[in-house]
């Protein structure tokens, strides 16, 4: 934790250059109703002395008791004594009674080995999670978390502390129902007060961002329908340096975002399910040297549409909005850290993929914002539809931006999980982004800070990616999808990125063009979190590490 540097904070008010004629600036309904979104980040307190009496348990996470030195040395003897009578000492968290700490309660949670090829910084996250859960089961309300300083992994402290905070998250619906926080406060130990204070500032920012992502991504499809997301976003960014603009009128969506509007057709007949396209913009102080454009998939519920999900696989589809949720969470981090010289524009495509007489269907041909004729192959491939026109809009903004990079973030394909397994985000670059080594840089940053990525490549060969999505007849320019689920399609997580490039017109801005635009697609179907279970907020931490901390 002490090794983490805090970002410079400078307040800056921004004005967006989004389309003035079609944007609705909204007031916050939650504010009007007198409601507040209760925070679930506990008070984080810097602690130098493990004998501080305000804490009711001390949780130690490390791989070896020999690292308990200096003012942690008093913890070593009782733990060594206990290790002699319990063979499970370094296999699972242990709670022992000891007089060396005022509370009399000491938990040891071992990381296990740290020097094997397969070991990474998430060993600390796993141990920290196990340790805090043991403390909660013991009824502790004011834990002190201790991670002895070592040189095993650069960001072990921040990774372990973030894991603790993940376990302390209280879902939005429970907070609104009056559920109290799991702990009253959380102490974070370090041997340097300046370092821990800066680290806590970063922790607060990252966890507030992840809470936004979990609240939006994890809440049920009625609590976080598109209009409810609009309300939440307005409340979240009220009085911050992030400007919120919303497009909700159907004529504007049909005219300017026709692919998104097609997916919205069935949901639009139910007022509480109607789509919202939410733009967020952050602009840091000083001369802008970097501009990020992010499009997040925000499917509030995915029935599959006319190609309806069958066989029980519809359960959990309220989590199909985690891409947009992560984009909003990243902007929340920026609103707190306020990094200078950075501009970020995010578009959240909040749409419900409903089924009904107004459903869009396979075989329809819809012309995208970029003027590309798209034939629908499968209505369950709606995520790429709701992002493509927004990506086109971001492309238009990027042409005049300083040092732009474009991203799409989505729980896009089941194939991502089949290919890489759960827990891993996948990133793939177009040519200009590959020239910048974007994927490698994000992967490196994510690896260090416990938000790991795998890298895939967009290919050109016949039958693969770009060729796969070329129109199959004179009627259409681009085929949205084949007629099978991604899990049953070769290269099922790679081909959608090619579709997004083609349907948005980004193919005119490749590395061979006069104005190349770097673009990376991020599929978080695996890393967004288990269901049942809590969303993780990935890839907020990795993006922050890549574009703010680095």
Short mmCIF file of C-alpha atoms in Angstrom, two decimals:
data_model
loop_
_atom_site.label_atom_id
_atom_site.label_comp_id
_atom_site.label_asym_id
_atom_site.label_seq_id
_atom_site.Cartn_x
_atom_site.Cartn_y
_atom_site.Cartn_z
CA UNK A 1 0.00 0.00 0.00
CA UNK A 2 2.79 2.43 0.93
CA UNK A 3 4.23 1.96 -2.54
CA UNK A 4 1.14 3.43 -4.21
CA UNK A 5 1.30 7.03 -5.37
CA UNK A 6 -1.74 9.26 -5.31
CA UNK A 7 -2.82 11.30 -8.31
CA UNK A 8 -2.81 15.08 -8.26
CA UNK A 9 -6.30 16.44 -7.63
CA UNK A 10 -7.36 19.58 -9.42
CA UNK A 11 -10.99 20.58 -9.87
CA UNK A 12 -11.98 21.33 -13.43
CA UNK A 13 -15.45 22.03 -14.83
CA UNK A 14 -16.08 20.87 -18.38
CA UNK A 15 -18.54 21.51 -21.15
CA UNK A 16 -19.29 18.71 -23.57
CA UNK A 17 -19.33 19.12 -27.34
CA UNK A 18 -21.91 16.38 -27.86
CA UNK A 19 -24.73 17.02 -30.30
CA UNK A 20 -26.60 19.93 -28.71
CA UNK A 21 -29.73 19.47 -30.83
CA UNK A 22 -30.37 15.88 -29.81
CA UNK A 23 -29.14 15.80 -26.21
CA UNK A 24 -31.49 16.11 -23.25
CA UNK A 25 -29.88 17.61 -20.15
CA UNK A 26 -31.77 16.02 -17.29
CA UNK A 27 -32.35 16.86 -13.68
CA UNK A 28 -31.87 14.13 -11.14
CA UNK A 29 -35.18 12.44 -10.19
CA UNK A 30 -33.60 10.89 -7.10
CA UNK A 31 -32.65 14.31 -5.82
CA UNK A 32 -36.17 15.57 -6.45
CA UNK A 33 -37.57 12.66 -4.47
CA UNK A 34 -35.24 13.37 -1.54
CA UNK A 35 -33.49 10.01 -1.87
CA UNK A 36 -29.79 9.38 -1.61
CA UNK A 37 -27.60 6.52 -2.71
CA UNK A 38 -26.05 5.33 0.54
CA UNK A 39 -22.30 4.81 0.31
CA UNK A 40 -20.97 1.35 1.13
CA UNK A 41 -17.25 2.16 1.38
CA UNK A 42 -16.36 1.92 5.08
CA UNK A 43 -14.26 4.61 6.71
CA UNK A 44 -10.64 3.74 5.84
CA UNK A 45 -8.21 4.67 8.59
CA UNK A 46 -4.39 4.77 8.33
CA UNK A 47 -2.78 2.84 11.19
CA UNK A 48 0.85 2.59 12.28
CA UNK A 49 0.38 0.66 15.55
CA UNK A 50 -1.19 -2.81 15.52
CA UNK A 51 -2.01 -2.31 19.20
CA UNK A 52 -4.47 0.45 18.36
CA UNK A 53 -7.44 -0.28 20.68
CA UNK A 54 -10.19 0.93 18.33
CA UNK A 55 -10.07 -2.30 16.29
CA UNK A 56 -11.72 -5.56 17.32
CA UNK A 57 -9.52 -7.89 15.26
CA UNK A 58 -6.17 -7.83 13.48
CA UNK A 59 -6.01 -9.66 10.12
CA UNK A 60 -2.54 -10.57 8.89
CA UNK A 61 -1.98 -11.56 5.25
CA UNK A 62 1.47 -12.74 4.19
CA UNK A 63 3.30 -15.84 3.00
CA UNK A 64 5.82 -16.12 5.82
CA UNK A 65 5.84 -15.17 9.50
CA UNK A 66 9.46 -14.02 9.20
CA UNK A 67 8.13 -10.89 7.50
CA UNK A 68 6.56 -9.81 10.78
CA UNK A 69 9.32 -7.44 11.86
CA UNK A 70 9.71 -4.08 13.62
CA UNK A 71 6.37 -3.03 15.13
CA UNK A 72 4.71 -6.18 13.74
CA UNK A 73 7.11 -8.41 15.62
CA UNK A 74 4.72 -8.77 18.58
CA UNK A 75 2.37 -10.76 16.32
CA UNK A 76 4.96 -13.36 15.40
CA UNK A 77 5.27 -15.40 18.61
CA UNK A 78 1.56 -16.22 19.13
CA UNK A 79 1.21 -17.14 15.47
CA UNK A 80 4.31 -19.36 15.53
CA UNK A 81 3.03 -21.06 18.67
CA UNK A 82 -0.34 -21.74 17.07
CA UNK A 83 1.29 -23.07 13.89
CA UNK A 84 2.78 -25.89 16.00
CA UNK A 85 -0.63 -27.29 16.92
CA UNK A 86 -2.60 -26.76 13.68
CA UNK A 87 -1.47 -28.37 10.43
CA UNK A 88 -4.01 -26.24 8.56
CA UNK A 89 -2.31 -23.05 9.74
CA UNK A 90 -1.13 -22.02 6.28
CA UNK A 91 -4.00 -23.66 4.39
CA UNK A 92 -6.97 -21.66 5.67
CA UNK A 93 -7.55 -18.58 7.84
CA UNK A 94 -7.09 -19.21 11.54
CA UNK A 95 -8.49 -17.12 14.41
CA UNK A 96 -6.52 -17.24 17.64
CA UNK A 97 -6.93 -15.63 21.03
CA UNK A 98 -3.93 -13.61 22.19
CA UNK A 99 -3.18 -10.77 24.55
CA UNK A 100 -0.68 -9.11 22.22
CA UNK A 101 -3.49 -7.10 20.59
CA UNK A 102 -6.14 -5.21 22.59
CA UNK A 103 -9.09 -7.06 21.04
CA UNK A 104 -7.61 -10.46 21.89
CA UNK A 105 -8.40 -11.63 18.33
CA UNK A 106 -5.79 -12.27 15.67
CA UNK A 107 -6.48 -13.79 12.25
CA UNK A 108 -3.75 -15.18 10.04
CA UNK A 109 -4.53 -15.81 6.37
CA UNK A 110 -1.64 -17.22 4.37
CA UNK A 111 -1.10 -16.38 0.71
CA UNK A 112 0.61 -19.70 0.16
CA UNK A 113 3.72 -19.86 -2.03
CA UNK A 114 4.66 -16.76 -4.01
CA UNK A 115 7.62 -18.02 -6.03
CA UNK A 116 6.10 -20.58 -8.39
CA UNK A 117 5.54 -19.92 -12.11
CA UNK A 118 1.77 -19.83 -11.65
CA UNK A 119 1.77 -17.42 -8.70
CA UNK A 120 0.76 -13.80 -9.20
CA UNK A 121 -0.35 -10.87 -7.08
CA UNK A 122 -3.86 -12.31 -6.76
CA UNK A 123 -2.47 -14.64 -4.08
CA UNK A 124 -2.78 -11.61 -1.82
CA UNK A 125 -6.33 -10.95 -2.99
CA UNK A 126 -7.37 -14.54 -2.29
CA UNK A 127 -5.83 -14.51 1.18
CA UNK A 128 -7.28 -11.09 2.02
CA UNK A 129 -10.74 -12.22 0.93
CA UNK A 130 -10.52 -15.33 3.08
CA UNK A 131 -9.24 -13.33 6.03
CA UNK A 132 -11.97 -10.67 6.02
CA UNK A 133 -14.68 -13.30 5.56
CA UNK A 134 -13.35 -15.12 8.62
CA UNK A 135 -13.47 -11.86 10.57
CA UNK A 136 -17.05 -11.19 9.49
CA UNK A 137 -18.12 -14.70 10.48
CA UNK A 138 -16.62 -14.05 13.92
CA UNK A 139 -18.80 -10.97 14.30
CA UNK A 140 -16.01 -8.40 13.95
CA UNK A 141 -17.07 -4.86 13.04
CA UNK A 142 -13.83 -2.85 13.19
CA UNK A 143 -11.04 -4.92 11.59
CA UNK A 144 -7.44 -3.82 11.16
CA UNK A 145 -5.88 -5.20 7.98
CA UNK A 146 -2.14 -5.87 7.99
CA UNK A 147 -0.04 -6.77 4.96
CA UNK A 148 3.65 -6.77 5.95
CA UNK A 149 5.76 -4.79 3.49
CA UNK A 150 7.81 -6.96 1.15
CA UNK A 151 9.09 -6.88 -2.41
CA UNK A 152 7.15 -9.89 -3.72
CA UNK A 153 4.77 -7.88 -5.91
CA UNK A 154 4.78 -4.15 -6.60
CA UNK A 155 1.11 -3.51 -5.82
CA UNK A 156 0.39 -6.31 -3.36
CA UNK A 157 -0.95 -3.89 -0.75
CA UNK A 158 -3.50 -2.20 -2.99
CA UNK A 159 -4.58 -5.55 -4.46
CA UNK A 160 -5.13 -7.09 -1.03
CA UNK A 161 -7.01 -4.05 0.28
CA UNK A 162 -9.24 -3.94 -2.80
CA UNK A 163 -10.09 -7.60 -2.22
CA UNK A 164 -11.15 -6.77 1.34
CA UNK A 165 -13.36 -3.95 0.06
CA UNK A 166 -14.92 -6.25 -2.54
CA UNK A 167 -16.03 -8.54 0.29
CA UNK A 168 -17.43 -5.61 2.27
CA UNK A 169 -19.65 -4.37 -0.57
CA UNK A 170 -23.37 -4.22 0.25
CA UNK A 171 -25.62 -4.44 -2.86
CA UNK A 172 -27.59 -1.32 -3.73
CA UNK A 173 -31.00 -2.91 -3.19
CA UNK A 174 -29.98 -3.99 0.32
CA UNK A 175 -28.60 -0.55 1.16
CA UNK A 176 -31.85 1.03 0.04
CA UNK A 177 -33.76 -1.46 2.19
CA UNK A 178 -31.81 -0.32 5.23
CA UNK A 179 -29.10 -2.97 5.49
CA UNK A 180 -26.19 -1.63 7.49
CA UNK A 181 -22.56 -1.77 6.34
CA UNK A 182 -20.76 -5.01 7.13
CA UNK A 183 -18.15 -3.14 9.16
CA UNK A 184 -18.10 0.24 10.87
CA UNK A 185 -14.56 1.10 9.82
CA UNK A 186 -11.49 -0.56 8.34
CA UNK A 187 -7.95 0.09 9.51
CA UNK A 188 -5.14 -0.22 6.95
CA UNK A 189 -1.69 -0.77 8.48
CA UNK A 190 1.49 0.61 7.05
CA UNK A 191 4.90 1.67 8.33
CA UNK A 192 4.73 5.13 6.77
CA UNK A 193 1.88 7.55 7.42
CA UNK A 194 2.39 9.57 4.23
CA UNK A 195 2.42 6.46 2.07
CA UNK A 196 -0.66 4.92 3.65
CA UNK A 197 -2.59 8.19 3.47
CA UNK A 198 -1.92 8.43 -0.27
CA UNK A 199 -2.74 4.79 -0.69
CA UNK A 200 -6.07 5.20 1.08
CA UNK A 201 -6.91 8.09 -1.25
CA UNK A 202 -6.38 5.83 -4.24
CA UNK A 203 -8.28 2.98 -2.57
CA UNK A 204 -11.27 5.24 -1.96
CA UNK A 205 -11.31 6.36 -5.58
CA UNK A 206 -11.01 2.85 -7.01
CA UNK A 207 -13.60 1.37 -4.69
CA UNK A 208 -16.08 4.18 -5.29
CA UNK A 209 -15.71 3.48 -9.00
CA UNK A 210 -16.19 -0.24 -8.50
CA UNK A 211 -19.27 0.40 -6.36
CA UNK A 212 -20.82 2.37 -9.23
CA UNK A 213 -20.03 -0.55 -11.54
CA UNK A 214 -21.44 -3.13 -9.12
CA UNK A 215 -24.55 -1.08 -8.41
CA UNK A 216 -25.38 -0.67 -12.09
CA UNK A 217 -24.13 -4.05 -13.26
CA UNK A 218 -25.42 -6.20 -10.42
CA UNK A 219 -28.82 -4.72 -9.63
CA UNK A 220 -31.87 -6.48 -11.00
CA UNK A 221 -33.37 -5.53 -14.39
CA UNK A 222 -36.15 -3.41 -12.90
CA UNK A 223 -34.01 -1.57 -10.34
CA UNK A 224 -31.50 -0.78 -13.06
CA UNK A 225 -33.70 -0.41 -16.11
CA UNK A 226 -32.40 2.22 -18.50
CA UNK A 227 -34.39 5.12 -16.96
CA UNK A 228 -33.26 4.04 -13.49
CA UNK A 229 -29.64 3.98 -14.66
CA UNK A 230 -30.15 7.54 -15.86
CA UNK A 231 -31.38 8.53 -12.39
CA UNK A 232 -28.49 6.78 -10.68
CA UNK A 233 -25.90 8.33 -13.01
CA UNK A 234 -27.25 11.83 -12.44
CA UNK A 235 -27.10 11.35 -8.68
CA UNK A 236 -23.63 9.81 -8.82
CA UNK A 237 -22.07 12.62 -10.83
CA UNK A 238 -23.98 15.50 -9.27
CA UNK A 239 -21.58 18.31 -8.30
CA UNK A 240 -18.57 16.55 -9.85
CA UNK A 241 -16.31 17.42 -12.77
CA UNK A 242 -18.12 14.90 -14.98
CA UNK A 243 -20.83 16.21 -17.28
CA UNK A 244 -23.82 13.96 -17.95
CA UNK A 245 -25.91 14.19 -21.15
CA UNK A 246 -28.73 11.81 -22.03
CA UNK A 247 -30.53 10.95 -25.24
CA UNK A 248 -33.86 9.26 -24.64
CA UNK A 249 -36.24 10.43 -27.33
CA UNK A 250 -37.01 7.74 -29.87
CA UNK A 251 -36.95 9.91 -33.02
CA UNK A 252 -33.38 10.98 -32.24
CA UNK A 253 -32.31 7.41 -31.55
CA UNK A 254 -33.89 6.17 -34.79
CA UNK A 255 -32.27 8.92 -36.83
CA UNK A 256 -28.81 9.01 -35.28
CA UNK A 257 -28.35 5.56 -33.68
CA UNK A 258 -30.48 3.25 -35.85
CA UNK A 259 -28.86 -0.04 -34.82
CA UNK A 260 -29.41 0.76 -31.14
CA UNK A 261 -32.97 1.90 -31.93
CA UNK A 262 -33.72 -1.44 -33.60
CA UNK A 263 -32.82 -3.37 -30.45
CA UNK A 264 -34.93 -0.92 -28.43
CA UNK A 265 -38.10 -1.44 -30.48
CA UNK A 266 -39.69 -4.18 -28.37
CA UNK A 267 -38.69 -2.56 -25.07
CA UNK A 268 -39.89 0.86 -26.17
CA UNK A 269 -43.57 -0.13 -25.81
CA UNK A 270 -42.99 -0.32 -22.01
CA UNK A 271 -42.16 3.13 -20.68
CA UNK A 272 -40.01 1.95 -17.77
CA UNK A 273 -37.89 -0.16 -20.15
CA UNK A 274 -37.17 2.49 -22.80
CA UNK A 275 -33.58 2.98 -23.89
CA UNK A 276 -31.23 5.69 -22.76
CA UNK A 277 -27.97 6.66 -24.40
CA UNK A 278 -25.91 8.30 -21.66
CA UNK A 279 -22.81 10.34 -22.41
CA UNK A 280 -20.28 11.15 -19.69
CA UNK A 281 -17.32 13.46 -20.13
CA UNK A 282 -14.34 14.24 -17.91
CA UNK A 283 -11.74 16.84 -18.79
CA UNK A 284 -8.72 17.31 -16.60
CA UNK A 285 -6.85 20.54 -15.96
CA UNK A 286 -4.08 21.81 -18.18
CA UNK A 287 -3.43 21.06 -21.82
CA UNK A 288 -5.02 17.80 -22.90
CA UNK A 289 -2.38 15.32 -24.02
CA UNK A 290 -4.55 12.16 -24.14
CA UNK A 291 -8.19 11.52 -25.06
CA UNK A 292 -10.03 8.27 -24.42
CA UNK A 293 -13.38 7.40 -26.01
CA UNK A 294 -15.18 4.49 -24.35
CA UNK A 295 -18.41 2.76 -25.40
CA UNK A 296 -20.01 0.44 -22.85
CA UNK A 297 -22.57 -2.25 -23.58
CA UNK A 298 -25.51 -1.68 -21.25
CA UNK A 299 -28.08 -4.36 -21.97
CA UNK A 300 -30.31 -4.06 -18.91
CA UNK A 301 -31.82 -7.45 -19.65
CA UNK A 302 -31.12 -9.83 -22.50
CA UNK A 303 -33.95 -12.19 -23.42
CA UNK A 304 -32.20 -12.89 -26.70
CA UNK A 305 -34.99 -11.06 -28.48
CA UNK A 306 -36.82 -12.95 -31.20
CA UNK A 307 -33.98 -15.50 -31.13
CA UNK A 308 -34.96 -16.07 -27.53
CA UNK A 309 -32.60 -17.65 -25.03
CA UNK A 310 -33.97 -21.08 -24.14
CA UNK A 311 -33.06 -23.95 -21.86
CA UNK A 312 -32.64 -21.85 -18.71
CA UNK A 313 -29.75 -19.76 -20.02
CA UNK A 314 -31.63 -16.47 -19.63
CA UNK A 315 -31.00 -16.34 -15.88
CA UNK A 316 -28.29 -13.84 -15.03
CA UNK A 317 -28.86 -11.71 -18.11
CA UNK A 318 -29.41 -8.60 -15.99
CA UNK A 319 -25.60 -8.64 -15.77
CA UNK A 320 -25.29 -7.91 -19.49
CA UNK A 321 -24.87 -4.24 -18.61
CA UNK A 322 -21.51 -4.62 -16.90
CA UNK A 323 -19.58 -3.00 -19.78
CA UNK A 324 -21.50 0.25 -19.44
CA UNK A 325 -21.31 -0.12 -15.66
CA UNK A 326 -17.51 -0.37 -15.83
CA UNK A 327 -17.30 2.68 -18.09
CA UNK A 328 -19.37 4.68 -15.58
CA UNK A 329 -17.22 3.38 -12.74
CA UNK A 330 -14.04 4.48 -14.50
CA UNK A 331 -15.46 7.99 -14.88
CA UNK A 332 -16.28 7.92 -11.16
CA UNK A 333 -12.63 7.20 -10.41
CA UNK A 334 -11.59 10.12 -12.60
CA UNK A 335 -14.06 12.44 -10.87
CA UNK A 336 -12.28 11.70 -7.57
CA UNK A 337 -8.62 11.51 -8.64
CA UNK A 338 -8.99 14.38 -11.16
CA UNK A 339 -5.93 13.54 -13.28
CA UNK A 340 -4.58 16.46 -15.29
CA UNK A 341 -4.14 16.57 -19.07
CA UNK A 342 -6.64 13.74 -19.68
CA UNK A 343 -10.01 13.86 -21.40
CA UNK A 344 -12.38 10.89 -21.35
CA UNK A 345 -15.74 10.57 -23.11
CA UNK A 346 -17.91 7.54 -22.39
CA UNK A 347 -21.12 6.42 -24.07
CA UNK A 348 -23.37 4.03 -22.14
CA UNK A 349 -25.78 2.16 -24.42
CA UNK A 350 -28.55 1.31 -21.96
CA UNK A 351 -31.08 -0.87 -23.80
CA UNK A 352 -33.29 -3.84 -22.91
CA UNK A 353 -33.30 -6.64 -25.47
CA UNK A 354 -36.95 -7.54 -25.07
CA UNK A 355 -39.10 -9.89 -27.13
CA UNK A 356 -42.51 -9.00 -28.54
CA UNK A 357 -44.43 -8.02 -31.63
CA UNK A 358 -42.10 -5.02 -32.10
CA UNK A 359 -38.90 -7.09 -31.91
CA UNK A 360 -36.26 -6.65 -34.52
CA UNK A 361 -35.68 -10.00 -36.25
CA UNK A 362 -33.09 -11.94 -38.19
CA UNK A 363 -32.97 -11.04 -41.91
CA UNK A 364 -33.73 -7.36 -41.33
CA UNK A 365 -31.36 -4.94 -43.05
CA UNK A 366 -30.66 -1.76 -41.08
CA UNK A 367 -28.39 1.05 -42.21
CA UNK A 368 -25.99 2.13 -39.49
CA UNK A 369 -24.98 5.67 -38.57
CA UNK A 370 -21.90 5.14 -40.72
CA UNK A 371 -24.07 4.32 -43.75
CA UNK A 372 -23.28 0.61 -43.65
CA UNK A 373 -26.08 -1.78 -44.55
CA UNK A 374 -26.23 -4.40 -41.78
CA UNK A 375 -28.14 -7.67 -42.12
CA UNK A 376 -29.26 -9.11 -38.80
CA UNK A 377 -28.27 -12.75 -38.37
CA UNK A 378 -29.22 -13.34 -34.74
CA UNK A 379 -31.09 -10.97 -32.41
CA UNK A 380 -29.11 -12.38 -29.48
CA UNK A 381 -26.07 -10.59 -30.93
CA UNK A 382 -27.60 -7.32 -29.74
CA UNK A 383 -24.56 -6.04 -27.84
CA UNK A 384 -22.59 -5.21 -30.96
CA UNK A 385 -25.72 -3.53 -32.37
CA UNK A 386 -26.18 -1.11 -29.48
CA UNK A 387 -22.48 -0.18 -29.48
CA UNK A 388 -21.71 0.19 -33.20
CA UNK A 389 -23.45 3.53 -33.83
CA UNK A 390 -22.16 4.97 -30.55
CA UNK A 391 -18.66 3.87 -31.57
CA UNK A 392 -19.27 5.69 -34.86
CA UNK A 393 -20.14 8.85 -32.92
CA UNK A 394 -16.96 8.45 -30.87
CA UNK A 395 -15.01 8.01 -34.11
CA UNK A 396 -16.41 11.33 -35.34
CA UNK A 397 -15.28 13.04 -32.13
CA UNK A 398 -11.91 11.30 -32.19
CA UNK A 399 -11.03 12.75 -35.59
CA UNK A 400 -10.63 16.18 -33.98
CA UNK A 401 -9.35 15.02 -30.59
CA UNK A 402 -5.85 15.16 -29.12
CA UNK A 403 -4.04 11.81 -29.17
CA UNK A 404 -7.25 9.72 -29.24
CA UNK A 405 -7.81 6.08 -28.36
CA UNK A 406 -11.15 4.30 -28.67
CA UNK A 407 -12.46 1.36 -26.64
CA UNK A 408 -15.56 -0.79 -26.43
CA UNK A 409 -16.19 -2.66 -23.18
CA UNK A 410 -18.79 -5.42 -23.09
CA UNK A 411 -19.93 -8.68 -21.57
CA UNK A 412 -20.18 -9.58 -25.21
CA UNK A 413 -19.69 -13.30 -25.73
CA UNK A 414 -19.94 -16.60 -23.91
CA UNK A 415 -17.08 -17.62 -26.16
CA UNK A 416 -14.79 -15.31 -24.15
CA UNK A 417 -15.30 -17.59 -21.16
CA UNK A 418 -14.91 -20.74 -23.26
CA UNK A 419 -11.68 -19.45 -24.76
CA UNK A 420 -9.97 -17.87 -21.74
CA UNK A 421 -11.94 -19.10 -18.74
CA UNK A 422 -13.57 -16.97 -16.04
CA UNK A 423 -11.78 -14.09 -14.30
CA UNK A 424 -9.94 -12.81 -17.37
CA UNK A 425 -10.73 -9.83 -19.58
CA UNK A 426 -9.82 -10.12 -23.24
CA UNK A 427 -8.43 -7.21 -25.25
CA UNK A 428 -7.87 -7.03 -28.99
CA UNK A 429 -6.44 -4.15 -31.04
CA UNK A 430 -6.98 -2.80 -34.52
CA UNK A 431 -3.87 -1.92 -36.54
CA UNK A 432 -3.22 1.58 -35.11
CA UNK A 433 -3.75 0.33 -31.54
CA UNK A 434 -1.41 -2.58 -32.24
CA UNK A 435 1.24 -0.08 -33.34
CA UNK A 436 0.88 1.53 -29.90
CA UNK A 437 1.05 -1.88 -28.16
CA UNK A 438 -2.19 -0.94 -26.38
CA UNK A 439 -3.14 -4.51 -25.51
CA UNK A 440 0.31 -5.31 -24.15
CA UNK A 441 0.38 -2.15 -22.01
CA UNK A 442 -3.09 -2.76 -20.57
CA UNK A 443 -2.20 -6.39 -19.93
CA UNK A 444 1.02 -5.41 -18.16
CA UNK A 445 -0.72 -2.83 -15.97
CA UNK A 446 -3.57 -5.20 -15.19
CA UNK A 447 -1.18 -8.01 -14.27
CA UNK A 448 0.60 -5.81 -11.74
CA UNK A 449 -2.57 -4.62 -10.06
CA UNK A 450 -4.55 -7.86 -10.04
CA UNK A 451 -6.96 -7.12 -12.93
CA UNK A 452 -5.60 -9.57 -15.52
CA UNK A 453 -6.06 -9.57 -19.29
CA UNK A 454 -5.54 -12.04 -22.09
CA UNK A 455 -4.74 -10.76 -25.58
CA UNK A 456 -6.51 -11.88 -28.75
CA UNK A 457 -5.91 -10.80 -32.34
CA UNK A 458 -8.37 -9.65 -35.00
CA UNK A 459 -7.61 -11.59 -38.20
CA UNK A 460 -8.31 -11.03 -41.90
CA UNK A 461 -8.08 -14.51 -43.47
CA UNK A 462 -10.96 -15.98 -45.49
CA UNK A 463 -13.73 -17.12 -43.23
CA UNK A 464 -12.18 -15.37 -40.22
CA UNK A 465 -13.21 -12.12 -38.49
CA UNK A 466 -13.44 -9.46 -41.24
CA UNK A 467 -14.25 -11.96 -43.95
CA UNK A 468 -16.75 -13.65 -41.63
CA UNK A 469 -18.77 -10.43 -41.36
CA UNK A 470 -18.68 -9.37 -45.00
CA UNK A 471 -22.12 -9.27 -46.62
CA UNK A 472 -23.09 -12.58 -48.16
CA UNK A 473 -25.27 -11.09 -50.91
CA UNK A 474 -25.84 -7.89 -52.83
CA UNK A 475 -28.41 -6.78 -50.27
CA UNK A 476 -26.09 -6.05 -47.36
CA UNK A 477 -22.59 -4.70 -46.70
CA UNK A 478 -22.08 -6.44 -43.38
CA UNK A 479 -23.52 -9.52 -41.67
CA UNK A 480 -24.18 -8.84 -37.98
CA UNK A 481 -23.79 -12.47 -36.91
CA UNK A 482 -24.26 -16.03 -38.00
CA UNK A 483 -27.27 -17.95 -36.67
CA UNK A 484 -25.48 -19.68 -33.79
CA UNK A 485 -24.48 -18.63 -30.27
CA UNK A 486 -20.92 -17.35 -29.90
CA UNK A 487 -20.04 -20.45 -27.88
CA UNK A 488 -20.76 -22.58 -30.95
CA UNK A 489 -18.96 -20.28 -33.39
CA UNK A 490 -15.29 -20.47 -34.30
CA UNK A 491 -13.50 -17.37 -33.04
CA UNK A 492 -16.73 -16.35 -31.37
CA UNK A 493 -15.17 -13.59 -29.25
CA UNK A 494 -12.88 -12.19 -31.95
CA UNK A 495 -15.29 -11.71 -34.85
CA UNK A 496 -17.57 -9.14 -33.09
CA UNK A 497 -14.68 -6.69 -32.92
CA UNK A 498 -14.37 -6.90 -36.70
CA UNK A 499 -18.12 -6.23 -37.00
CA UNK A 500 -17.82 -3.17 -34.75
CA UNK A 501 -14.97 -1.82 -36.86
CA UNK A 502 -16.89 -2.37 -40.11
CA UNK A 503 -20.34 -1.19 -38.97
CA UNK A 504 -18.97 1.97 -37.32
CA UNK A 505 -16.79 3.01 -40.24
CA UNK A 506 -13.58 2.56 -38.26
CA UNK A 507 -12.27 0.42 -41.10
CA UNK A 508 -11.68 3.72 -42.92
CA UNK A 509 -9.25 4.68 -40.14
CA UNK A 510 -6.84 1.77 -40.15
CA UNK A 511 -3.07 2.02 -40.07
CA UNK A 512 -3.03 2.52 -43.87
CA UNK A 513 -5.35 5.56 -43.73
CA UNK A 514 -4.48 9.25 -43.66
CA UNK A 515 -5.99 9.48 -40.17
CA UNK A 516 -5.50 6.21 -38.27
CA UNK A 517 -7.53 5.82 -35.06
CA UNK A 518 -6.40 3.33 -32.40
CA UNK A 519 -9.27 1.12 -31.27
CA UNK A 520 -9.36 -1.76 -28.79
CA UNK A 521 -12.27 -4.04 -27.95
CA UNK A 522 -12.48 -5.45 -24.42
CA UNK A 523 -14.68 -8.48 -23.69
CA UNK A 524 -15.36 -8.83 -19.96
CA UNK A 525 -17.84 -11.72 -20.09
CA UNK A 526 -15.48 -13.73 -17.88
CA UNK A 527 -13.95 -11.05 -15.67
CA UNK A 528 -17.16 -9.16 -14.83
CA UNK A 529 -17.90 -11.63 -12.04
CA UNK A 530 -19.76 -14.85 -11.29
CA UNK A 531 -23.51 -15.28 -11.24
CA UNK A 532 -24.77 -15.86 -8.65
CA UNK A 533 -22.26 -13.58 -7.00
CA UNK A 534 -21.01 -10.01 -7.02
CA UNK A 535 -19.76 -8.10 -10.07
CA UNK A 536 -16.05 -7.36 -9.86
CA UNK A 537 -15.92 -3.94 -11.51
CA UNK A 538 -13.30 -5.13 -14.01
CA UNK A 539 -11.56 -3.56 -15.88
CA UNK A 540 -11.74 -0.30 -13.89
CA UNK A 541 -8.58 -0.98 -11.90
CA UNK A 542 -6.57 -1.96 -14.98
CA UNK A 543 -7.73 1.09 -16.94
CA UNK A 544 -6.86 3.36 -14.04
CA UNK A 545 -3.43 1.77 -13.75
CA UNK A 546 -2.88 2.09 -17.51
CA UNK A 547 -4.07 5.63 -18.15
CA UNK A 548 -3.88 7.41 -14.78
CA UNK A 549 -1.30 5.83 -12.48
CA UNK A 550 1.24 4.92 -15.16
#
